[in-house]
Amino acid sequence: AQSVAQPEDQVNVAEGNPLTVKCTYSVSGNPYLFWYVQYPNRGLQFLLKYITGDNLVKGSYGFEAEFNKSQTSFHLKKPSALVSDSALYFCAVRDSIRDDKIIFGKGTRLHILP
Amino acid sequence: DAGVIQSPRHEVTEMGQEVTLRCKPISGHDYLFWYRQTMMRGLELLIYFNNNVPIDDSGMPEDRFSAKMPNASFSTLKIQPSEPRDSAVYFCASSFEYHGRLNIQYFGAGTRLSVL
């Protein structure tokens, strides 16, 4: 069965520093990978996705993610954090072979410190 | 498009009462998902529909929960009778098929349910 893990419940980063939010996955076939962000009292918003092609995917708000097949990881990154990046981030995976549903991780709360 | 619209935004009810949550997906989308979010369990998929037909309801916690999609522009999630442990934020999301596979999901703002 497909699964996704976000090993950190919370990540603290000083404003202006680079940030990384970690995600690892497990699927039977090729993975479709997603990152979503949730701001307080809002629904999830799509940030970026990996389906195929370049391992480095660029998304909204200056975020990017790197697909690493050997490590089964899809970490979210940003070169310089903003206070406004503080939110809850979800990694999600869908198996290219099985099902139409997406499995979400438990989320990582990102705090950007001024 | 106004996006996925959920109503009500907040619902406070007493244990044992029936609760109905509503969702209007984005026009043209053929998939609709219901999720529940709690601090303890994170984001859980309850059920999803394709072309108004329920495909997978394995996440529905109990028989007290039911979901319908009578047409492409409307879905309901009903809890009868409600219990305090049902307190959570319920999200609806919609998507469409792209190149034969499912595309990204668009989420509504959610309904915060409190069962006293």
XYZ file of C-alpha atoms in Angstrom:
230
model
C 0.000 0.000 0.000
C 1.133 3.518 -0.656
C 2.240 5.664 2.251
C 3.973 8.923 2.959
C 5.959 10.032 6.003
C 6.857 13.475 7.240
C 9.350 12.813 10.028
C 9.230 16.283 11.574
C 6.144 17.624 13.308
C 7.647 21.109 13.375
C 10.516 22.937 11.703
C 11.865 26.294 12.899
C 13.896 28.463 10.542
C 15.163 32.017 10.848
C 13.900 34.449 8.233
C 16.267 34.641 5.294
C 17.733 31.200 5.890
C 17.112 28.245 3.586
C 14.411 25.823 4.629
C 13.811 22.132 4.064
C 10.699 20.131 4.925
C 11.260 16.406 4.626
C 9.072 13.768 3.012
C 9.583 10.110 2.198
C 7.168 7.818 0.418
C 6.372 4.223 -0.424
C 4.462 3.055 -3.498
C 4.220 -0.046 -5.642
C 4.638 1.669 -8.978
C 5.964 5.040 -9.996
C 5.010 7.834 -7.608
C 3.043 10.962 -8.271
C 4.140 13.373 -5.540
C 2.592 16.601 -4.292
C 3.135 19.342 -1.759
C 0.263 21.330 -0.318
C 0.240 24.218 2.162
C -2.432 25.098 4.696
C -2.700 28.541 6.264
C -4.756 29.040 9.445
C -8.485 28.542 8.965
C -8.043 27.743 5.282
C -8.188 24.695 3.076
C -5.108 23.110 1.571
C -3.525 24.845 -1.391
C -1.480 23.120 -4.070
C 2.210 24.104 -4.188
C 3.853 21.754 -6.669
C 3.867 18.253 -8.068
C 6.188 15.675 -9.565
C 4.827 13.319 -12.193
C 7.796 12.628 -14.424
C 10.777 14.432 -15.929
C 13.257 16.658 -14.116
C 13.905 15.664 -10.537
C 13.842 19.309 -9.409
C 10.332 20.708 -9.499
C 9.569 24.399 -9.068
C 6.283 25.567 -7.628
C 4.438 28.515 -6.163
C 5.878 31.173 -3.835
C 9.497 30.271 -4.643
C 9.250 26.723 -3.345
C 10.876 23.766 -5.034
C 11.160 20.066 -4.336
C 13.665 17.439 -5.309
C 12.581 13.949 -6.254
C 15.124 11.313 -5.217
C 14.109 7.852 -6.373
C 16.913 5.962 -4.631
C 16.079 7.543 -1.284
C 12.314 7.593 -1.979
C 12.225 11.193 -0.876
C 10.587 14.391 -2.052
C 11.855 17.168 0.228
C 10.427 20.670 -0.041
C 12.933 23.508 -0.146
C 13.187 27.263 -0.400
C 16.448 29.227 -0.603
C 15.365 32.106 1.623
C 12.475 31.792 4.095
C 9.880 34.498 4.688
C 7.804 34.974 7.827
C 4.744 34.569 5.605
C 5.870 31.014 4.783
C 4.818 29.970 8.288
C 2.094 27.380 7.767
C 1.307 23.661 7.807
C 2.826 21.726 4.917
C 1.572 18.403 3.621
C 3.342 15.947 1.386
C 1.122 13.579 -0.617
C 1.634 10.597 -2.878
C -0.365 8.654 -5.397
C 0.660 5.400 -6.950
C 0.714 5.641 -10.738
C -0.704 2.128 -10.981
C -3.189 1.824 -8.176
C -6.131 3.950 -7.141
C -7.139 7.483 -7.851
C -6.842 8.708 -4.300
C -3.963 10.657 -2.857
C -2.489 9.769 0.525
C -1.446 12.738 2.651
C 1.255 12.855 5.285
C 0.482 14.104 8.785
C 1.867 17.519 8.003
C 4.846 19.568 9.184
C 4.343 22.904 10.864
C 6.864 25.428 9.600
C 7.722 28.389 11.835
C 9.768 31.180 10.299
C 11.294 33.297 13.039
C 11.718 37.022 12.371
C -14.674 30.237 -10.750
C -15.338 30.701 -7.040
C -13.529 27.515 -6.136
C -14.880 24.705 -3.972
C -17.621 26.053 -1.741
C -18.478 24.468 1.580
C -21.265 25.310 3.961
C -21.639 26.003 6.754
C -18.196 27.273 7.760
C -18.903 26.527 11.398
C -21.383 24.153 12.979
C -22.030 23.698 16.668
C -24.477 20.994 17.654
C -25.380 18.765 20.524
C -24.616 15.093 20.763
C -27.262 12.986 19.071
C -28.291 15.601 16.548
C -28.073 15.135 12.798
C -25.439 17.195 10.999
C -25.325 17.834 7.263
C -22.292 19.348 5.578
C -22.513 20.630 2.028
C -20.089 20.995 -0.830
C -20.209 22.528 -4.277
C -17.237 21.411 -6.386
C -15.591 23.418 -9.121
C -17.596 23.278 -12.316
C -16.227 20.690 -14.724
C -14.467 18.643 -12.081
C -15.453 14.970 -12.069
C -13.874 13.874 -8.778
C -15.032 14.896 -5.326
C -13.340 14.025 -2.039
C -14.396 14.367 1.595
C -11.653 14.629 4.237
C -11.610 15.024 8.002
C -8.802 16.822 9.818
C -8.018 16.479 13.523
C -4.931 17.186 15.576
C -4.625 13.554 16.578
C -5.194 11.823 13.241
C -4.196 14.480 10.724
C -5.964 14.555 7.361
C -8.081 11.461 6.649
C -9.831 10.624 3.396
C -13.407 9.622 4.168
C -14.893 8.966 0.732
C -14.507 9.993 -2.865
C -16.755 10.125 -5.910
C -16.083 9.957 -9.623
C -18.831 11.205 -11.923
C -21.203 11.283 -8.932
C -20.599 7.616 -8.111
C -18.947 6.654 -4.791
C -15.691 4.868 -5.568
C -14.098 4.275 -2.185
C -15.819 4.771 1.160
C -13.377 2.725 3.195
C -12.436 5.779 5.220
C -15.943 6.420 6.486
C -15.577 5.744 10.198
C -18.990 4.292 11.024
C -22.468 3.750 9.741
C -23.379 7.044 11.334
C -21.589 8.711 8.433
C -23.087 8.831 4.955
C -22.300 10.823 1.819
C -24.245 11.498 -1.339
C -23.621 13.216 -4.620
C -26.986 13.617 -6.379
C -25.508 15.645 -9.231
C -22.198 17.014 -10.489
C -22.527 20.268 -8.590
C -23.494 19.157 -5.101
C -22.513 16.706 -2.397
C -23.455 16.196 1.235
C -21.821 14.497 4.179
C -24.251 13.538 6.907
C -23.594 12.406 10.454
C -26.518 10.889 12.300
C -26.397 10.780 15.278
C -23.419 13.012 15.943
C -20.989 12.376 18.801
C -18.352 14.588 20.470
C -15.550 12.568 18.849
C -16.834 13.704 15.454
C -15.615 17.213 16.229
C -13.139 18.109 13.503
C -12.671 20.203 10.397
C -14.252 18.580 7.368
C -12.885 19.435 3.940
C -14.282 18.875 0.516
C -11.976 18.814 -2.504
C -12.532 18.412 -6.218
C -10.379 17.461 -9.166
C -10.556 16.457 -12.792
C -8.973 13.790 -14.922
C -5.941 14.937 -16.877
C -4.285 12.822 -19.557
C -6.219 9.892 -18.200
C -5.044 10.360 -14.641
C -6.157 12.372 -11.671
C -4.970 15.955 -11.439
C -4.336 18.108 -8.388
C -7.086 18.593 -5.841
C -8.673 21.935 -5.006
C -9.861 22.257 -1.439
C -12.712 24.185 0.070
C -12.261 26.320 3.175
C -13.678 23.567 5.378
C -16.462 23.201 7.926
C -15.432 23.305 11.551
C -17.776 20.981 13.440
C -18.120 21.033 17.193
C -20.320 18.419 18.827
C -21.063 19.205 22.467
